[in-house]
PDB file of C-alpha atoms in Angstrom:
ATOM      1  CA  MET A   1      42.249 -21.973   6.602  1.00 83.00           C
ATOM      2  CA  ILE A   2      40.082 -20.761   3.460  1.00 87.00           C
ATOM      3  CA  THR A   3      42.159 -18.549   1.666  1.00 90.00           C
ATOM      4  CA  ALA A   4      40.802 -15.630  -0.612  1.00 86.00           C
ATOM      5  CA  GLU A   5      42.621 -17.884  -3.272  1.00 86.00           C
ATOM      6  CA  MET A   6      40.409 -21.093  -2.813  1.00 90.00           C
ATOM      7  CA  VAL A   7      37.413 -19.025  -2.594  1.00 88.00           C
ATOM      8  CA  LYS A   8      38.281 -17.200  -6.233  1.00 82.00           C
ATOM      9  CA  ASP A   9      39.283 -20.634  -7.429  1.00 81.00           C
ATOM     10  CA  LEU A  10      35.474 -21.896  -6.662  1.00 81.00           C
ATOM     11  CA  ARG A  11      33.665 -19.142  -8.061  1.00 76.00           C
ATOM     12  CA  GLU A  12      35.419 -19.667 -11.149  1.00 68.00           C
ATOM     13  CA  ARG A  13      34.494 -23.103 -11.285  1.00 69.00           C
ATOM     14  CA  THR A  14      30.918 -22.506 -10.316  1.00 68.00           C
ATOM     15  CA  GLY A  15      29.898 -19.088 -11.561  1.00 62.00           C
ATOM     16  CA  ALA A  16      28.260 -18.601  -7.816  1.00 71.00           C
ATOM     17  CA  GLY A  17      28.714 -15.944  -5.511  1.00 72.00           C
ATOM     18  CA  MET A  18      31.911 -14.946  -3.362  1.00 77.00           C
ATOM     19  CA  MET A  19      29.774 -15.048  -0.213  1.00 82.00           C
ATOM     20  CA  ASP A  20      28.366 -18.653  -1.533  1.00 81.00           C
ATOM     21  CA  CYS A  21      31.681 -20.110  -2.497  1.00 87.00           C
ATOM     22  CA  LYS A  22      32.892 -18.937   1.283  1.00 89.00           C
ATOM     23  CA  LYS A  23      29.956 -20.706   3.077  1.00 89.00           C
ATOM     24  CA  ALA A  24      30.425 -23.753   0.907  1.00 89.00           C
ATOM     25  CA  LEU A  25      33.807 -24.017   1.740  1.00 93.00           C
ATOM     26  CA  THR A  26      33.488 -23.585   5.343  1.00 92.00           C
ATOM     27  CA  GLU A  27      31.203 -25.785   5.270  1.00 91.00           C
ATOM     28  CA  THR A  28      33.100 -28.205   3.758  1.00 92.00           C
ATOM     29  CA  GLY A  29      36.729 -27.876   5.423  1.00 92.00           C
ATOM     30  CA  GLY A  30      38.232 -26.579   2.349  1.00 91.00           C
ATOM     31  CA  ASP A  31      37.485 -29.669   0.384  1.00 90.00           C
ATOM     32  CA  MET A  32      36.997 -28.164  -3.071  1.00 86.00           C
ATOM     33  CA  ASP A  33      34.846 -31.140  -5.147  1.00 83.00           C
ATOM     34  CA  LYS A  34      32.481 -31.499  -1.884  1.00 88.00           C
ATOM     35  CA  ALA A  35      32.291 -27.543  -2.125  1.00 86.00           C
ATOM     36  CA  ILE A  36      31.505 -28.005  -5.781  1.00 81.00           C
ATOM     37  CA  ASP A  37      28.819 -30.289  -4.728  1.00 81.00           C
ATOM     38  CA  PHE A  38      27.461 -28.294  -2.019  1.00 84.00           C
ATOM     39  CA  LEU A  39      27.056 -25.441  -4.328  1.00 79.00           C
ATOM     40  CA  ARG A  40      25.050 -27.758  -7.026  1.00 70.00           C
ATOM     41  CA  GLU A  41      22.823 -29.262  -3.829  1.00 72.00           C
ATOM     42  CA  LYS A  42      21.822 -25.551  -3.225  1.00 71.00           C
ATOM     43  CA  GLY A  43      21.109 -24.836  -6.552  1.00 66.00           C
ATOM     44  CA  LEU A  44      23.213 -21.963  -6.364  1.00 63.00           C
ATOM     45  CA  ALA A  45      26.017 -22.967  -8.949  1.00 59.00           C
ATOM     46  CA  ALA A  46      23.168 -23.317 -11.532  1.00 59.00           C
ATOM     47  CA  ALA A  47      21.556 -19.844 -10.509  1.00 61.00           C
ATOM     48  CA  ALA A  48      24.853 -18.262 -11.088  1.00 61.00           C
ATOM     49  CA  LYS A  49      24.879 -19.470 -14.688  1.00 61.00           C
ATOM     50  CA  ARG A  50      21.661 -18.323 -14.889  1.00 62.00           C
ATOM     51  CA  ALA A  51      22.448 -14.874 -13.480  1.00 60.00           C
ATOM     52  CA  GLY A  52      24.065 -14.587 -17.127  1.00 60.00           C
ATOM     53  CA  ARG A  53      21.193 -15.089 -19.387  1.00 69.00           C
ATOM     54  CA  VAL A  54      18.899 -11.964 -20.766  1.00 66.00           C
ATOM     55  CA  ALA A  55      16.312 -10.817 -18.393  1.00 75.00           C
ATOM     56  CA  ALA A  56      13.676  -8.527 -20.360  1.00 77.00           C
ATOM     57  CA  GLU A  57      10.100  -9.555 -19.136  1.00 91.00           C
ATOM     58  CA  GLY A  58       9.448  -8.665 -15.452  1.00 94.00           C
ATOM     59  CA  VAL A  59       7.155  -6.123 -13.701  1.00 96.00           C
ATOM     60  CA  VAL A  60       7.385  -2.910 -12.372  1.00 97.00           C
ATOM     61  CA  GLU A  61       5.886  -2.947  -8.802  1.00 97.00           C
ATOM     62  CA  ALA A  62       4.678  -0.084  -7.018  1.00 96.00           C
ATOM     63  CA  TYR A  63       4.271   0.225  -3.160  1.00 96.00           C
ATOM     64  CA  ILE A  64       2.809   3.129  -1.358  1.00 95.00           C
ATOM     65  CA  HIS A  65       3.248   3.020   2.504  1.00 90.00           C
ATOM     66  CA  GLY A  66       1.422   5.025   5.010  1.00 78.00           C
ATOM     67  CA  GLY A  67      -1.550   6.544   3.360  1.00 83.00           C
ATOM     68  CA  GLY A  68       0.784   7.749   0.121  1.00 89.00           C
ATOM     69  CA  ARG A  69       3.472   9.293   2.477  1.00 91.00           C
ATOM     70  CA  ILE A  70       6.159   7.091   1.223  1.00 94.00           C
ATOM     71  CA  GLY A  71       6.128   5.249  -2.466  1.00 96.00           C
ATOM     72  CA  VAL A  72       8.219   3.035  -4.368  1.00 97.00           C
ATOM     73  CA  MET A  73       8.428   1.819  -8.166  1.00 97.00           C
ATOM     74  CA  LEU A  74      10.699  -0.801  -8.382  1.00 98.00           C
ATOM     75  CA  GLU A  75      11.746  -2.775 -12.070  1.00 97.00           C
ATOM     76  CA  LEU A  76      12.209  -6.490 -11.493  1.00 97.00           C
ATOM     77  CA  ASN A  77      13.142  -8.491 -14.407  1.00 94.00           C
ATOM     78  CA  CYS A  78      13.167 -12.191 -15.741  1.00 93.00           C
ATOM     79  CA  GLU A  79      13.362 -14.021 -18.805  1.00 90.00           C
ATOM     80  CA  THR A  80       9.617 -15.459 -19.482  1.00 89.00           C
ATOM     81  CA  ASP A  81       6.510 -13.367 -19.312  1.00 91.00           C
ATOM     82  CA  PHE A  82       4.993 -16.766 -17.890  1.00 92.00           C
ATOM     83  CA  VAL A  83       7.443 -16.623 -15.054  1.00 91.00           C
ATOM     84  CA  ALA A  84       6.723 -12.780 -14.478  1.00 93.00           C
ATOM     85  CA  LYS A  85       3.050 -13.634 -14.118  1.00 93.00           C
ATOM     86  CA  THR A  86       3.740 -15.973 -11.540  1.00 94.00           C
ATOM     87  CA  GLU A  87       2.919 -15.687  -7.708  1.00 94.00           C
ATOM     88  CA  ASP A  88       6.335 -16.443  -6.815  1.00 93.00           C
ATOM     89  CA  PHE A  89       7.592 -13.323  -8.493  1.00 95.00           C
ATOM     90  CA  ARG A  90       5.128 -11.171  -7.841  1.00 95.00           C
ATOM     91  CA  THR A  91       5.794 -11.577  -4.002  1.00 96.00           C
ATOM     92  CA  LEU A  92       9.120 -11.304  -4.675  1.00 97.00           C
ATOM     93  CA  ALA A  93       8.834  -7.969  -6.392  1.00 97.00           C
ATOM     94  CA  LYS A  94       6.223  -6.493  -3.807  1.00 96.00           C
ATOM     95  CA  ASP A  95       8.996  -7.300  -1.179  1.00 97.00           C
ATOM     96  CA  LEU A  96      11.761  -5.419  -3.028  1.00 98.00           C
ATOM     97  CA  ALA A  97       9.592  -2.463  -2.854  1.00 97.00           C
ATOM     98  CA  MET A  98       8.935  -2.752   0.995  1.00 97.00           C
ATOM     99  CA  GLN A  99      12.639  -3.140   1.169  1.00 97.00           C
ATOM    100  CA  VAL A 100      13.390  -0.082  -0.684  1.00 97.00           C
ATOM    101  CA  ALA A 101      10.531   1.996   1.265  1.00 96.00           C
ATOM    102  CA  ALA A 102      11.931   0.465   4.736  1.00 95.00           C
ATOM    103  CA  SER A 103      15.527   0.820   4.149  1.00 95.00           C
ATOM    104  CA  ASN A 104      15.884   3.588   1.629  1.00 96.00           C
ATOM    105  CA  PRO A 105      19.007   2.543  -0.577  1.00 97.00           C
ATOM    106  CA  ALA A 106      20.596   4.986  -3.215  1.00 96.00           C
ATOM    107  CA  TYR A 107      22.141   2.196  -5.514  1.00 97.00           C
ATOM    108  CA  VAL A 108      20.994  -1.386  -6.587  1.00 97.00           C
ATOM    109  CA  ARG A 109      24.388  -2.360  -6.565  1.00 94.00           C
ATOM    110  CA  ARG A 110      27.889  -1.474  -5.470  1.00 92.00           C
ATOM    111  CA  GLU A 111      28.993  -1.363  -9.229  1.00 92.00           C
ATOM    112  CA  GLU A 112      26.744   1.870  -9.774  1.00 94.00           C
ATOM    113  CA  VAL A 113      28.122   3.841  -6.717  1.00 94.00           C
ATOM    114  CA  PRO A 114      30.320   6.614  -8.093  1.00 94.00           C
ATOM    115  CA  ALA A 115      33.825   6.376  -7.655  1.00 93.00           C
ATOM    116  CA  GLU A 116      34.205  10.115  -6.624  1.00 94.00           C
ATOM    117  CA  ILE A 117      31.634   9.084  -3.634  1.00 93.00           C
ATOM    118  CA  ILE A 118      33.667   6.087  -3.032  1.00 92.00           C
ATOM    119  CA  ASP A 119      36.655   8.316  -2.704  1.00 92.00           C
ATOM    120  CA  HIS A 120      35.540  10.966  -0.807  1.00 91.00           C
ATOM    121  CA  GLU A 121      34.059   8.554   1.218  1.00 87.00           C
ATOM    122  CA  ARG A 122      37.449   7.017   1.880  1.00 88.00           C
ATOM    123  CA  GLU A 123      39.206  10.372   2.802  1.00 88.00           C
ATOM    124  CA  VAL A 124      36.877  11.104   5.509  1.00 88.00           C
ATOM    125  CA  LEU A 125      37.049   7.677   6.941  1.00 85.00           C
ATOM    126  CA  LYS A 126      40.860   7.602   7.139  1.00 83.00           C
ATOM    127  CA  ALA A 127      40.919  11.079   8.451  1.00 85.00           C
ATOM    128  CA  GLN A 128      38.207  10.036  11.458  1.00 84.00           C
ATOM    129  CA  ALA A 129      40.774   7.058  12.027  1.00 81.00           C
ATOM    130  CA  MET A 130      44.033   8.965  12.176  1.00 80.00           C
ATOM    131  CA  ASN A 131      42.440  11.543  14.348  1.00 83.00           C
ATOM    132  CA  GLU A 132      41.294   8.337  17.102  1.00 82.00           C
ATOM    133  CA  GLY A 133      45.201   7.936  16.830  1.00 81.00           C
ATOM    134  CA  LYS A 134      45.046   4.891  15.012  1.00 79.00           C
ATOM    135  CA  PRO A 135      48.185   3.834  13.251  1.00 81.00           C
ATOM    136  CA  ALA A 136      47.922   4.066   9.386  1.00 77.00           C
ATOM    137  CA  ASN A 137      48.026   0.164   8.477  1.00 80.00           C
ATOM    138  CA  ILE A 138      45.010   0.031  10.947  1.00 83.00           C
ATOM    139  CA  ALA A 139      43.616   3.213   9.961  1.00 79.00           C
ATOM    140  CA  GLU A 140      43.643   1.383   6.362  1.00 82.00           C
ATOM    141  CA  LYS A 141      42.089  -1.145   7.501  1.00 83.00           C
ATOM    142  CA  MET A 142      39.473   0.283   9.479  1.00 84.00           C
ATOM    143  CA  VAL A 143      38.916   2.503   6.508  1.00 86.00           C
ATOM    144  CA  GLU A 144      38.106  -0.999   4.265  1.00 86.00           C
ATOM    145  CA  GLY A 145      36.215  -2.368   6.718  1.00 87.00           C
ATOM    146  CA  ARG A 146      33.807   0.897   6.708  1.00 88.00           C
ATOM    147  CA  ILE A 147      33.957   0.925   3.044  1.00 91.00           C
ATOM    148  CA  GLU A 148      31.885  -2.325   2.780  1.00 91.00           C
ATOM    149  CA  LYS A 149      29.515  -1.066   5.495  1.00 92.00           C
ATOM    150  CA  TYR A 150      28.946   1.656   3.143  1.00 92.00           C
ATOM    151  CA  TYR A 151      27.819  -0.316   0.452  1.00 94.00           C
ATOM    152  CA  LYS A 152      25.486  -2.618   2.688  1.00 94.00           C
ATOM    153  CA  GLU A 153      23.521   0.532   3.729  1.00 95.00           C
ATOM    154  CA  ASN A 154      23.476   1.999   0.533  1.00 96.00           C
ATOM    155  CA  CYS A 155      23.160  -0.427  -2.215  1.00 97.00           C
ATOM    156  CA  LEU A 156      20.122  -2.600  -2.374  1.00 97.00           C
ATOM    157  CA  MET A 157      21.595  -6.008  -3.615  1.00 95.00           C
ATOM    158  CA  GLU A 158      23.928  -5.985  -0.473  1.00 94.00           C
ATOM    159  CA  GLN A 159      21.034  -5.186   2.637  1.00 96.00           C
ATOM    160  CA  PRO A 160      19.792  -7.851   4.879  1.00 95.00           C
ATOM    161  CA  PHE A 161      16.188  -8.202   3.725  1.00 96.00           C
ATOM    162  CA  ILE A 162      13.770  -6.929   6.361  1.00 95.00           C
ATOM    163  CA  LYS A 163      11.833 -10.044   6.447  1.00 95.00           C
ATOM    164  CA  ASP A 164      14.972 -12.207   7.320  1.00 93.00           C
ATOM    165  CA  PRO A 165      18.159 -10.112   8.235  1.00 92.00           C
ATOM    166  CA  ASP A 166      20.254 -13.100   8.073  1.00 90.00           C
ATOM    167  CA  THR A 167      19.868 -13.239   4.098  1.00 90.00           C
ATOM    168  CA  THR A 168      21.247 -10.678   2.160  1.00 91.00           C
ATOM    169  CA  VAL A 169      18.797  -9.224  -1.229  1.00 94.00           C
ATOM    170  CA  THR A 170      21.368 -11.035  -3.367  1.00 90.00           C
ATOM    171  CA  GLN A 171      21.269 -14.120  -1.688  1.00 88.00           C
ATOM    172  CA  LEU A 172      17.011 -13.910  -1.996  1.00 91.00           C
ATOM    173  CA  ILE A 173      17.244 -13.227  -5.617  1.00 91.00           C
ATOM    174  CA  THR A 174      19.696 -16.458  -5.932  1.00 86.00           C
ATOM    175  CA  ALA A 175      17.244 -18.708  -4.303  1.00 84.00           C
ATOM    176  CA  LYS A 176      14.356 -17.182  -6.444  1.00 87.00           C
ATOM    177  CA  ILE A 177      16.833 -18.159  -9.316  1.00 85.00           C
ATOM    178  CA  ALA A 178      17.787 -21.358  -8.258  1.00 80.00           C
ATOM    179  CA  LYS A 179      13.939 -22.309  -7.720  1.00 81.00           C
ATOM    180  CA  ILE A 180      12.330 -20.555 -10.262  1.00 83.00           C
ATOM    181  CA  GLY A 181      14.576 -21.263 -12.737  1.00 80.00           C
ATOM    182  CA  GLU A 182      15.385 -18.292 -14.488  1.00 84.00           C
ATOM    183  CA  ASN A 183      17.407 -15.139 -14.256  1.00 87.00           C
ATOM    184  CA  ILE A 184      15.945 -12.409 -11.897  1.00 92.00           C
ATOM    185  CA  SER A 185      17.638  -8.841 -11.652  1.00 93.00           C
ATOM    186  CA  VAL A 186      16.866  -6.041 -10.359  1.00 96.00           C
ATOM    187  CA  ARG A 187      16.982  -3.132 -12.808  1.00 95.00           C
ATOM    188  CA  ARG A 188      15.837   0.174 -10.919  1.00 96.00           C
ATOM    189  CA  PHE A 189      13.868   1.484  -8.545  1.00 98.00           C
ATOM    190  CA  VAL A 190      12.618   5.243  -7.458  1.00 97.00           C
ATOM    191  CA  ARG A 191      11.497   6.001  -3.865  1.00 96.00           C
ATOM    192  CA  TYR A 192       9.515   9.017  -3.237  1.00 95.00           C
ATOM    193  CA  GLN A 193       8.893  10.790   0.476  1.00 92.00           C
ATOM    194  CA  LEU A 194       6.589  13.027   1.233  1.00 89.00           C
ATOM    195  CA  GLY A 195       7.864  16.535   1.823  1.00 84.00           C
ATOM    196  CA  GLU A 196      11.572  15.248   1.080  1.00 80.00           C
ATOM    197  CA  GLY A 197      14.004  18.604   0.344  1.00 77.00           C
ATOM    198  CA  ILE A 198      11.293  20.410   2.539  1.00 81.00           C
ATOM    199  CA  GLU A 199      12.098  21.587   5.868  1.00 72.00           C
ATOM    200  CA  LYS A 200       9.147  20.488   8.186  1.00 61.00           C
ATOM    201  CA  LYS A 201       9.075  18.377  11.554  1.00 58.00           C
ATOM    202  CA  SER A 202      10.997  14.842  10.637  1.00 52.00           C
ATOM    203  CA  ALA A 203       8.818  11.542  10.906  1.00 57.00           C
ATOM    204  CA  ASP A 204      10.500   8.355  10.768  1.00 67.00           C
ATOM    205  CA  PHE A 205       8.690   6.731   7.813  1.00 62.00           C
ATOM    206  CA  ALA A 206      11.269   4.067   7.216  1.00 67.00           C
ATOM    207  CA  ALA A 207      10.398   2.631  10.730  1.00 72.00           C
ATOM    208  CA  GLU A 208       7.185   2.440  10.202  1.00 72.00           C
ATOM    209  CA  VAL A 209       7.224   0.590   7.196  1.00 74.00           C
ATOM    210  CA  MET A 210       9.663  -1.727   9.121  1.00 74.00           C
ATOM    211  CA  ALA A 211       6.630  -2.193  11.552  1.00 74.00           C
ATOM    212  CA  THR A 212       4.342  -2.761   8.604  1.00 72.00           C
ATOM    213  CA  VAL A 213       6.521  -5.272   7.333  1.00 72.00           C
ATOM    214  CA  LYS A 214       7.065  -7.301  10.922  1.00 71.00           C
ATOM    215  CA  ASN A 215       3.042  -7.406  11.193  1.00 69.00           C
ATOM    216  CA  CYS A 216       2.516  -8.808   7.906  1.00 66.00           C
TER     217      CYS A 216
END
């Protein structure tokens, strides 16, 4: 059985992400040394170490969809101007801008979600669970599960990548860090939708973006 303590220990020893550590332990039957080798072979341990380095270069990528109905600007950072000009990095920036257009996240990462929003969500979700007649202990577990779902829906880094739903955006970037050899970080983004905030007939622009991605 893979315990949270084992995952935490492997994370502290390698600096790799929690999900990557859990996968490594699962793949190696809980053998810590083999799990470390697994992460090293995948380049994930090295990528995690690079993630602590300053990334001040990069690009501001723009993506316009549907003849100007949705627009996204996203800042993707790396360590050097050389990497910022490479095709791999530019493609990643474009893909992430399309991700924002299609999935409409509110934040880059979960740490940016205001505590009061999570507290409010937790209260509403707990009331829903109790109204469903769930015991208090079960309701609490349901709430935490739904909070995790909230993060996955609203935080860019935790969303499934639109071109490969089995991969999260975090995993996508980690793999690019391992390949390119520099820290890569999404700093910020802004998403505009034509007529947003104006009452009118709705149009599912996000679905149109997803259709465009599938046809790429």
